[in-house]
C-alpha cells in the first residue's frame, strides 16, 4: 500500500502503466500555456493528468479542431469548448514552437533520430510504416518527446533505417537553422525514462521504473547508454491524488493497462 501525505487518498500500489503515465505527464511540467500533442494512450492520459495537477495552463484538443476547456475521461466527449483550432492554426503553433508533441518511434537511435516510415532500405523496404509525416517539422520547430510502449533492441537501434524525427547529431550537422529550436526533452518507455543530458547529446538513463534494473534496460537497448553520476534513480511515485485521478477520473476503463502490461 502507498500513502501520500499530501492527499487523503490511500491507494493500492501503482502499476507499471501508472508509472509510465506519470513519467509522460512530467514531460509537460513547466511548459506553461502550450499545446500538448500526445500520441498514444498512455501519453494522452499523462497530458490530462498534467492539466489536472501541476500544469493547469496546458492546452488540450479533442483530437479534431477544438481546444477542450474540461478534461473528459478517455473515450468521453468534451462538454466545454475553450477555442477553435483548425489545421492551419495548429500548424502555426507547431512552426511557432507553441506545442510540445510526444510522438511514437518504430526506431530511435542514441542521438534521438526517430523512424516511423519504413524498415529496411527506403528504396525497397521490408516493411512500410506510417511515413515521415510531420516528424521533421515537429523536431525542428517545437519541443518533442517520445513514447515507446515496448522497450527493445528492435526499437532502440544503433542506426535508424530512415530519419524522420531529427536527432541531435543530424541537427548539429545541418547547422544553426536546424538547431535553433531543436529540443528533444525525454523518451519514456515501459522500462525507463531517458534523456539526452550528456556532453555529446547521447541518450542517457534518467530513471528506471520500480521493478526494473539498469541491466534490463541496457540489454533491451541496441547501443551503449550513459547513466548519471551516482547511479540511476527510480521513476517518481505517483501521489495518492494522481492515482485517484488516473483510476477514477481520466481512465476508469483501464485503457492504460492495454498499452503497458507488467
PDB file of C-alpha atoms in Angstrom:
ATOM      1  CA  UNK A   1       0.000   0.000   0.000  1.00  0.00           C
ATOM      2  CA  UNK A   2       1.142   3.553  -0.607  1.00  0.00           C
ATOM      3  CA  UNK A   3       0.037   6.713   1.137  1.00  0.00           C
ATOM      4  CA  UNK A   4       0.771  10.239   0.034  1.00  0.00           C
ATOM      5  CA  UNK A   5       0.962  12.684   2.940  1.00  0.00           C
ATOM      6  CA  UNK A   6      -0.336  15.448   0.677  1.00  0.00           C
ATOM      7  CA  UNK A   7      -3.554  13.613  -0.141  1.00  0.00           C
ATOM      8  CA  UNK A   8      -6.374  11.935   1.721  1.00  0.00           C
ATOM      9  CA  UNK A   9      -6.328   9.084  -0.765  1.00  0.00           C
ATOM     10  CA  UNK A  10      -4.772   5.771   0.219  1.00  0.00           C
ATOM     11  CA  UNK A  11      -4.462   3.512  -2.809  1.00  0.00           C
ATOM     12  CA  UNK A  12      -3.118   0.168  -3.941  1.00  0.00           C
ATOM     13  CA  UNK A  13       0.469   0.239  -5.170  1.00  0.00           C
ATOM     14  CA  UNK A  14       0.959   1.886  -8.536  1.00  0.00           C
ATOM     15  CA  UNK A  15       1.181  -0.327 -11.587  1.00  0.00           C
ATOM     16  CA  UNK A  16       3.872  -0.112 -14.253  1.00  0.00           C
ATOM     17  CA  UNK A  17       1.358   1.584 -16.557  1.00  0.00           C
ATOM     18  CA  UNK A  18       0.677   4.226 -13.926  1.00  0.00           C
ATOM     19  CA  UNK A  19       4.384   4.955 -13.507  1.00  0.00           C
ATOM     20  CA  UNK A  20       4.514   5.429 -17.280  1.00  0.00           C
ATOM     21  CA  UNK A  21       1.545   7.806 -17.162  1.00  0.00           C
ATOM     22  CA  UNK A  22       3.233   9.947 -14.506  1.00  0.00           C
ATOM     23  CA  UNK A  23       6.542   9.917 -16.407  1.00  0.00           C
ATOM     24  CA  UNK A  24       4.740  11.117 -19.540  1.00  0.00           C
ATOM     25  CA  UNK A  25       2.891  13.809 -17.574  1.00  0.00           C
ATOM     26  CA  UNK A  26       6.225  15.101 -16.257  1.00  0.00           C
ATOM     27  CA  UNK A  27       7.331  15.828 -19.824  1.00  0.00           C
ATOM     28  CA  UNK A  28       4.955  18.820 -19.836  1.00  0.00           C
ATOM     29  CA  UNK A  29       5.902  20.174 -16.408  1.00  0.00           C
ATOM     30  CA  UNK A  30       6.766  23.865 -16.588  1.00  0.00           C
ATOM     31  CA  UNK A  31       5.656  24.284 -20.211  1.00  0.00           C
ATOM     32  CA  UNK A  32       3.026  26.905 -19.411  1.00  0.00           C
ATOM     33  CA  UNK A  33       0.330  27.796 -21.951  1.00  0.00           C
ATOM     34  CA  UNK A  34       1.438  25.484 -24.723  1.00  0.00           C
ATOM     35  CA  UNK A  35      -0.391  22.859 -26.775  1.00  0.00           C
ATOM     36  CA  UNK A  36       0.170  19.287 -25.646  1.00  0.00           C
ATOM     37  CA  UNK A  37       0.002  16.784 -28.516  1.00  0.00           C
ATOM     38  CA  UNK A  38       0.164  13.290 -27.035  1.00  0.00           C
ATOM     39  CA  UNK A  39       0.251  10.373 -29.484  1.00  0.00           C
ATOM     40  CA  UNK A  40      -0.753   7.137 -27.790  1.00  0.00           C
ATOM     41  CA  UNK A  41      -2.989   6.110 -24.915  1.00  0.00           C
ATOM     42  CA  UNK A  42      -0.526   6.489 -22.051  1.00  0.00           C
ATOM     43  CA  UNK A  43       0.724   9.931 -23.239  1.00  0.00           C
ATOM     44  CA  UNK A  44      -2.888  11.092 -23.615  1.00  0.00           C
ATOM     45  CA  UNK A  45      -3.645  10.056 -20.031  1.00  0.00           C
ATOM     46  CA  UNK A  46      -0.397  11.722 -18.941  1.00  0.00           C
ATOM     47  CA  UNK A  47      -1.272  15.024 -20.635  1.00  0.00           C
ATOM     48  CA  UNK A  48      -4.693  15.045 -18.964  1.00  0.00           C
ATOM     49  CA  UNK A  49      -3.113  14.255 -15.613  1.00  0.00           C
ATOM     50  CA  UNK A  50      -0.668  17.138 -16.036  1.00  0.00           C
ATOM     51  CA  UNK A  51      -3.541  19.508 -16.897  1.00  0.00           C
ATOM     52  CA  UNK A  52      -5.481  18.467 -13.772  1.00  0.00           C
ATOM     53  CA  UNK A  53      -2.499  18.797 -11.428  1.00  0.00           C
ATOM     54  CA  UNK A  54       0.731  20.757 -11.943  1.00  0.00           C
ATOM     55  CA  UNK A  55       0.135  22.179 -15.455  1.00  0.00           C
ATOM     56  CA  UNK A  56      -3.315  23.858 -15.448  1.00  0.00           C
ATOM     57  CA  UNK A  57      -2.358  26.191 -18.322  1.00  0.00           C
ATOM     58  CA  UNK A  58      -1.682  23.282 -20.696  1.00  0.00           C
ATOM     59  CA  UNK A  59      -3.845  23.286 -23.837  1.00  0.00           C
ATOM     60  CA  UNK A  60      -5.556  20.064 -24.916  1.00  0.00           C
ATOM     61  CA  UNK A  61      -7.545  19.299 -28.054  1.00  0.00           C
ATOM     62  CA  UNK A  62     -10.444  16.955 -28.656  1.00  0.00           C
ATOM     63  CA  UNK A  63      -8.417  15.284 -31.415  1.00  0.00           C
ATOM     64  CA  UNK A  64     -10.182  17.261 -34.126  1.00  0.00           C
ATOM     65  CA  UNK A  65     -10.440  21.054 -34.183  1.00  0.00           C
ATOM     66  CA  UNK A  66     -11.446  22.204 -30.706  1.00  0.00           C
ATOM     67  CA  UNK A  67      -9.496  23.169 -27.601  1.00  0.00           C
ATOM     68  CA  UNK A  68     -11.056  21.476 -24.584  1.00  0.00           C
ATOM     69  CA  UNK A  69     -11.990  23.564 -21.570  1.00  0.00           C
ATOM     70  CA  UNK A  70     -12.560  20.446 -19.481  1.00  0.00           C
ATOM     71  CA  UNK A  71     -10.757  17.116 -19.084  1.00  0.00           C
ATOM     72  CA  UNK A  72     -13.073  14.258 -20.034  1.00  0.00           C
ATOM     73  CA  UNK A  73     -12.321  10.609 -19.348  1.00  0.00           C
ATOM     74  CA  UNK A  74     -10.615   8.609 -22.064  1.00  0.00           C
ATOM     75  CA  UNK A  75     -13.255   7.769 -24.671  1.00  0.00           C
ATOM     76  CA  UNK A  76     -15.534  10.507 -23.339  1.00  0.00           C
ATOM     77  CA  UNK A  77     -16.683  13.707 -25.031  1.00  0.00           C
ATOM     78  CA  UNK A  78     -15.630  17.184 -24.001  1.00  0.00           C
ATOM     79  CA  UNK A  79     -18.515  19.318 -22.761  1.00  0.00           C
ATOM     80  CA  UNK A  80     -16.653  22.635 -22.645  1.00  0.00           C
ATOM     81  CA  UNK A  81     -15.033  24.229 -25.710  1.00  0.00           C
ATOM     82  CA  UNK A  82     -12.241  26.660 -24.964  1.00  0.00           C
ATOM     83  CA  UNK A  83     -11.373  27.612 -28.522  1.00  0.00           C
ATOM     84  CA  UNK A  84     -11.274  26.692 -32.201  1.00  0.00           C
ATOM     85  CA  UNK A  85      -8.096  25.134 -33.562  1.00  0.00           C
ATOM     86  CA  UNK A  86      -8.402  24.329 -37.263  1.00  0.00           C
ATOM     87  CA  UNK A  87      -5.486  22.697 -39.051  1.00  0.00           C
ATOM     88  CA  UNK A  88      -3.890  25.922 -40.292  1.00  0.00           C
ATOM     89  CA  UNK A  89      -3.824  27.373 -36.779  1.00  0.00           C
ATOM     90  CA  UNK A  90      -2.455  24.119 -35.424  1.00  0.00           C
ATOM     91  CA  UNK A  91       0.393  24.308 -37.941  1.00  0.00           C
ATOM     92  CA  UNK A  92       1.077  27.903 -36.907  1.00  0.00           C
ATOM     93  CA  UNK A  93       1.503  26.711 -33.312  1.00  0.00           C
ATOM     94  CA  UNK A  94       3.862  23.955 -34.480  1.00  0.00           C
ATOM     95  CA  UNK A  95       6.099  26.239 -36.519  1.00  0.00           C
ATOM     96  CA  UNK A  96       5.967  28.894 -33.796  1.00  0.00           C
ATOM     97  CA  UNK A  97       7.164  26.486 -31.115  1.00  0.00           C
ATOM     98  CA  UNK A  98       3.942  26.715 -29.095  1.00  0.00           C
ATOM     99  CA  UNK A  99       3.440  22.956 -28.984  1.00  0.00           C
ATOM    100  CA  UNK A 100       5.125  20.041 -27.194  1.00  0.00           C
ATOM    101  CA  UNK A 101       4.447  16.807 -29.036  1.00  0.00           C
ATOM    102  CA  UNK A 102       5.020  13.301 -27.682  1.00  0.00           C
ATOM    103  CA  UNK A 103       5.443  11.055 -30.720  1.00  0.00           C
ATOM    104  CA  UNK A 104       5.964   7.338 -31.087  1.00  0.00           C
ATOM    105  CA  UNK A 105       9.038   5.680 -32.581  1.00  0.00           C
ATOM    106  CA  UNK A 106       9.385   2.471 -34.563  1.00  0.00           C
ATOM    107  CA  UNK A 107      13.138   3.010 -34.279  1.00  0.00           C
ATOM    108  CA  UNK A 108      15.197   5.531 -32.330  1.00  0.00           C
ATOM    109  CA  UNK A 109      18.964   5.824 -32.037  1.00  0.00           C
ATOM    110  CA  UNK A 110      21.426   7.126 -29.480  1.00  0.00           C
ATOM    111  CA  UNK A 111      21.133  10.759 -30.605  1.00  0.00           C
ATOM    112  CA  UNK A 112      17.349  10.759 -30.879  1.00  0.00           C
ATOM    113  CA  UNK A 113      16.901  10.223 -34.615  1.00  0.00           C
ATOM    114  CA  UNK A 114      13.473   8.629 -34.991  1.00  0.00           C
ATOM    115  CA  UNK A 115      11.998   6.441 -37.714  1.00  0.00           C
ATOM    116  CA  UNK A 116       8.285   5.891 -38.309  1.00  0.00           C
ATOM    117  CA  UNK A 117       8.491   5.455 -42.080  1.00  0.00           C
ATOM    118  CA  UNK A 118       9.894   2.067 -43.082  1.00  0.00           C
ATOM    119  CA  UNK A 119      12.077  -0.851 -42.025  1.00  0.00           C
ATOM    120  CA  UNK A 120      14.953  -1.653 -44.376  1.00  0.00           C
ATOM    121  CA  UNK A 121      16.286   0.282 -47.345  1.00  0.00           C
ATOM    122  CA  UNK A 122      13.792   3.054 -48.111  1.00  0.00           C
ATOM    123  CA  UNK A 123      14.025   2.362 -51.851  1.00  0.00           C
ATOM    124  CA  UNK A 124      12.825  -1.214 -51.269  1.00  0.00           C
ATOM    125  CA  UNK A 125      11.695  -1.507 -47.652  1.00  0.00           C
ATOM    126  CA  UNK A 126      10.956  -4.799 -45.941  1.00  0.00           C
ATOM    127  CA  UNK A 127       8.059  -3.113 -44.168  1.00  0.00           C
ATOM    128  CA  UNK A 128       6.175   0.099 -44.842  1.00  0.00           C
ATOM    129  CA  UNK A 129       5.091   2.064 -41.766  1.00  0.00           C
ATOM    130  CA  UNK A 130       3.305   5.396 -41.257  1.00  0.00           C
ATOM    131  CA  UNK A 131       5.544   7.520 -43.440  1.00  0.00           C
ATOM    132  CA  UNK A 132       7.605  10.547 -42.442  1.00  0.00           C
ATOM    133  CA  UNK A 133       4.508  12.661 -41.785  1.00  0.00           C
ATOM    134  CA  UNK A 134       5.218  15.759 -39.644  1.00  0.00           C
ATOM    135  CA  UNK A 135       8.191  14.379 -37.715  1.00  0.00           C
ATOM    136  CA  UNK A 136      10.919  16.622 -39.254  1.00  0.00           C
ATOM    137  CA  UNK A 137       8.875  19.805 -38.740  1.00  0.00           C
ATOM    138  CA  UNK A 138       7.982  18.765 -35.195  1.00  0.00           C
ATOM    139  CA  UNK A 139      11.560  18.119 -34.126  1.00  0.00           C
ATOM    140  CA  UNK A 140      12.983  21.275 -35.698  1.00  0.00           C
ATOM    141  CA  UNK A 141      10.292  23.668 -34.516  1.00  0.00           C
ATOM    142  CA  UNK A 142       8.796  22.656 -31.181  1.00  0.00           C
ATOM    143  CA  UNK A 143       9.730  20.613 -28.105  1.00  0.00           C
ATOM    144  CA  UNK A 144       9.466  16.886 -28.783  1.00  0.00           C
ATOM    145  CA  UNK A 145       9.366  13.831 -26.547  1.00  0.00           C
ATOM    146  CA  UNK A 146       8.837  10.157 -27.377  1.00  0.00           C
ATOM    147  CA  UNK A 147       6.740   7.310 -26.010  1.00  0.00           C
ATOM    148  CA  UNK A 148       7.794   3.693 -26.615  1.00  0.00           C
ATOM    149  CA  UNK A 149       5.454   1.104 -25.035  1.00  0.00           C
ATOM    150  CA  UNK A 150       7.823  -1.827 -25.736  1.00  0.00           C
ATOM    151  CA  UNK A 151      11.484  -1.081 -25.000  1.00  0.00           C
ATOM    152  CA  UNK A 152      13.545  -3.484 -27.116  1.00  0.00           C
ATOM    153  CA  UNK A 153      16.667  -3.642 -29.323  1.00  0.00           C
ATOM    154  CA  UNK A 154      14.349  -3.603 -32.354  1.00  0.00           C
ATOM    155  CA  UNK A 155      13.277  -0.079 -31.405  1.00  0.00           C
ATOM    156  CA  UNK A 156      16.460   1.258 -29.768  1.00  0.00           C
ATOM    157  CA  UNK A 157      18.887   0.726 -32.639  1.00  0.00           C
ATOM    158  CA  UNK A 158      22.443   1.794 -33.445  1.00  0.00           C
ATOM    159  CA  UNK A 159      21.248   3.438 -36.665  1.00  0.00           C
ATOM    160  CA  UNK A 160      17.697   4.104 -37.818  1.00  0.00           C
ATOM    161  CA  UNK A 161      16.778   2.861 -41.288  1.00  0.00           C
ATOM    162  CA  UNK A 162      15.355   6.256 -42.192  1.00  0.00           C
ATOM    163  CA  UNK A 163      15.474   9.574 -40.340  1.00  0.00           C
ATOM    164  CA  UNK A 164      12.022  11.063 -39.757  1.00  0.00           C
ATOM    165  CA  UNK A 165      12.376  12.879 -36.452  1.00  0.00           C
ATOM    166  CA  UNK A 166      15.719  14.712 -36.430  1.00  0.00           C
ATOM    167  CA  UNK A 167      18.195  13.796 -33.674  1.00  0.00           C
ATOM    168  CA  UNK A 168      20.839  15.941 -32.039  1.00  0.00           C
ATOM    169  CA  UNK A 169      23.714  14.838 -34.284  1.00  0.00           C
ATOM    170  CA  UNK A 170      21.788  15.429 -37.515  1.00  0.00           C
ATOM    171  CA  UNK A 171      20.535  18.802 -36.332  1.00  0.00           C
ATOM    172  CA  UNK A 172      24.071  19.865 -35.434  1.00  0.00           C
ATOM    173  CA  UNK A 173      25.363  18.767 -38.836  1.00  0.00           C
ATOM    174  CA  UNK A 174      22.645  20.831 -40.562  1.00  0.00           C
ATOM    175  CA  UNK A 175      23.691  23.992 -38.735  1.00  0.00           C
ATOM    176  CA  UNK A 176      22.023  26.827 -36.809  1.00  0.00           C
ATOM    177  CA  UNK A 177      18.797  26.779 -38.812  1.00  0.00           C
ATOM    178  CA  UNK A 178      18.171  23.230 -37.541  1.00  0.00           C
ATOM    179  CA  UNK A 179      19.480  23.610 -34.003  1.00  0.00           C
ATOM    180  CA  UNK A 180      17.834  26.932 -33.132  1.00  0.00           C
ATOM    181  CA  UNK A 181      14.581  25.407 -31.841  1.00  0.00           C
ATOM    182  CA  UNK A 182      15.586  21.741 -31.715  1.00  0.00           C
ATOM    183  CA  UNK A 183      14.708  20.284 -28.294  1.00  0.00           C
ATOM    184  CA  UNK A 184      14.163  16.581 -27.572  1.00  0.00           C
ATOM    185  CA  UNK A 185      13.057  16.543 -23.946  1.00  0.00           C
ATOM    186  CA  UNK A 186      12.719  12.890 -22.957  1.00  0.00           C
ATOM    187  CA  UNK A 187      11.942   9.350 -24.032  1.00  0.00           C
ATOM    188  CA  UNK A 188       9.512   7.373 -21.870  1.00  0.00           C
ATOM    189  CA  UNK A 189       9.255   3.601 -22.226  1.00  0.00           C
ATOM    190  CA  UNK A 190       7.672   0.735 -20.328  1.00  0.00           C
ATOM    191  CA  UNK A 191      11.044   0.229 -18.600  1.00  0.00           C
ATOM    192  CA  UNK A 192      12.567   3.653 -18.038  1.00  0.00           C
ATOM    193  CA  UNK A 193      12.811   7.377 -18.690  1.00  0.00           C
ATOM    194  CA  UNK A 194      15.700   8.587 -20.846  1.00  0.00           C
ATOM    195  CA  UNK A 195      17.039  11.963 -21.904  1.00  0.00           C
ATOM    196  CA  UNK A 196      19.979  13.477 -23.789  1.00  0.00           C
ATOM    197  CA  UNK A 197      21.758  15.194 -20.921  1.00  0.00           C
ATOM    198  CA  UNK A 198      25.297  14.225 -21.937  1.00  0.00           C
ATOM    199  CA  UNK A 199      28.074  16.374 -23.444  1.00  0.00           C
ATOM    200  CA  UNK A 200      27.609  14.820 -26.901  1.00  0.00           C
ATOM    201  CA  UNK A 201      23.812  14.695 -26.601  1.00  0.00           C
ATOM    202  CA  UNK A 202      23.792  10.905 -26.494  1.00  0.00           C
ATOM    203  CA  UNK A 203      20.919   9.091 -24.814  1.00  0.00           C
ATOM    204  CA  UNK A 204      21.129   8.741 -21.040  1.00  0.00           C
ATOM    205  CA  UNK A 205      19.166   6.785 -18.461  1.00  0.00           C
ATOM    206  CA  UNK A 206      17.246   9.295 -16.378  1.00  0.00           C
ATOM    207  CA  UNK A 207      15.319   6.805 -14.220  1.00  0.00           C
ATOM    208  CA  UNK A 208      14.145   3.195 -14.193  1.00  0.00           C
ATOM    209  CA  UNK A 209      10.622   2.215 -13.216  1.00  0.00           C
ATOM    210  CA  UNK A 210      10.305   0.283  -9.943  1.00  0.00           C
ATOM    211  CA  UNK A 211      10.959  -3.411 -10.509  1.00  0.00           C
ATOM    212  CA  UNK A 212      13.254  -2.726 -13.484  1.00  0.00           C
ATOM    213  CA  UNK A 213      17.046  -2.905 -13.272  1.00  0.00           C
ATOM    214  CA  UNK A 214      19.603  -0.845 -15.144  1.00  0.00           C
ATOM    215  CA  UNK A 215      20.950  -4.065 -16.692  1.00  0.00           C
ATOM    216  CA  UNK A 216      17.492  -4.906 -18.056  1.00  0.00           C
ATOM    217  CA  UNK A 217      17.282  -1.552 -19.790  1.00  0.00           C
ATOM    218  CA  UNK A 218      20.772  -1.860 -21.224  1.00  0.00           C
ATOM    219  CA  UNK A 219      20.047  -5.381 -22.514  1.00  0.00           C
ATOM    220  CA  UNK A 220      16.936  -4.014 -24.246  1.00  0.00           C
ATOM    221  CA  UNK A 221      18.899  -1.208 -25.934  1.00  0.00           C
ATOM    222  CA  UNK A 222      20.928  -1.657 -29.112  1.00  0.00           C
ATOM    223  CA  UNK A 223      23.617   0.897 -28.229  1.00  0.00           C
ATOM    224  CA  UNK A 224      25.582   1.931 -25.098  1.00  0.00           C
ATOM    225  CA  UNK A 225      23.562   4.002 -22.626  1.00  0.00           C
ATOM    226  CA  UNK A 226      25.065   6.684 -20.433  1.00  0.00           C
ATOM    227  CA  UNK A 227      23.969   6.965 -16.798  1.00  0.00           C
ATOM    228  CA  UNK A 228      24.063   9.855 -14.313  1.00  0.00           C
ATOM    229  CA  UNK A 229      26.891  10.048 -11.810  1.00  0.00           C
ATOM    230  CA  UNK A 230      25.885   8.460  -8.528  1.00  0.00           C
ATOM    231  CA  UNK A 231      23.551   5.866 -10.013  1.00  0.00           C
ATOM    232  CA  UNK A 232      20.164   5.741 -11.717  1.00  0.00           C
ATOM    233  CA  UNK A 233      17.165   6.693  -9.548  1.00  0.00           C
ATOM    234  CA  UNK A 234      13.712   5.157  -9.742  1.00  0.00           C
ATOM    235  CA  UNK A 235      10.911   6.963 -11.554  1.00  0.00           C
ATOM    236  CA  UNK A 236       8.991   9.021  -9.022  1.00  0.00           C
ATOM    237  CA  UNK A 237       5.987   7.602  -7.212  1.00  0.00           C
ATOM    238  CA  UNK A 238       2.533   8.829  -8.223  1.00  0.00           C
ATOM    239  CA  UNK A 239       0.844  10.696  -5.385  1.00  0.00           C
ATOM    240  CA  UNK A 240      -2.382   9.374  -3.939  1.00  0.00           C
ATOM    241  CA  UNK A 241      -4.299  12.149  -5.698  1.00  0.00           C
ATOM    242  CA  UNK A 242      -2.655  11.363  -9.020  1.00  0.00           C
ATOM    243  CA  UNK A 243      -3.627   7.697  -8.677  1.00  0.00           C
ATOM    244  CA  UNK A 244      -7.205   8.708  -7.882  1.00  0.00           C
ATOM    245  CA  UNK A 245      -7.359  10.944 -10.941  1.00  0.00           C
ATOM    246  CA  UNK A 246      -5.883   8.260 -13.210  1.00  0.00           C
ATOM    247  CA  UNK A 247      -8.138   5.481 -11.927  1.00  0.00           C
ATOM    248  CA  UNK A 248     -11.396   7.303 -11.268  1.00  0.00           C
ATOM    249  CA  UNK A 249     -11.442  10.401 -13.461  1.00  0.00           C
ATOM    250  CA  UNK A 250      -9.198  10.081 -16.516  1.00  0.00           C
ATOM    251  CA  UNK A 251      -9.024   6.351 -17.251  1.00  0.00           C
ATOM    252  CA  UNK A 252     -11.688   4.474 -15.264  1.00  0.00           C
ATOM    253  CA  UNK A 253     -11.875   1.824 -18.015  1.00  0.00           C
ATOM    254  CA  UNK A 254      -8.208   0.925 -17.601  1.00  0.00           C
ATOM    255  CA  UNK A 255      -7.084   1.635 -21.162  1.00  0.00           C
ATOM    256  CA  UNK A 256      -3.557   2.226 -19.839  1.00  0.00           C
ATOM    257  CA  UNK A 257      -3.176  -1.458 -18.971  1.00  0.00           C
ATOM    258  CA  UNK A 258      -3.795  -2.457 -22.591  1.00  0.00           C
ATOM    259  CA  UNK A 259      -0.745  -0.472 -23.692  1.00  0.00           C
ATOM    260  CA  UNK A 260       1.583  -1.402 -20.819  1.00  0.00           C
ATOM    261  CA  UNK A 261       1.433  -4.868 -19.304  1.00  0.00           C
ATOM    262  CA  UNK A 262       3.739  -5.609 -16.373  1.00  0.00           C
TER     263      UNK A 262
END
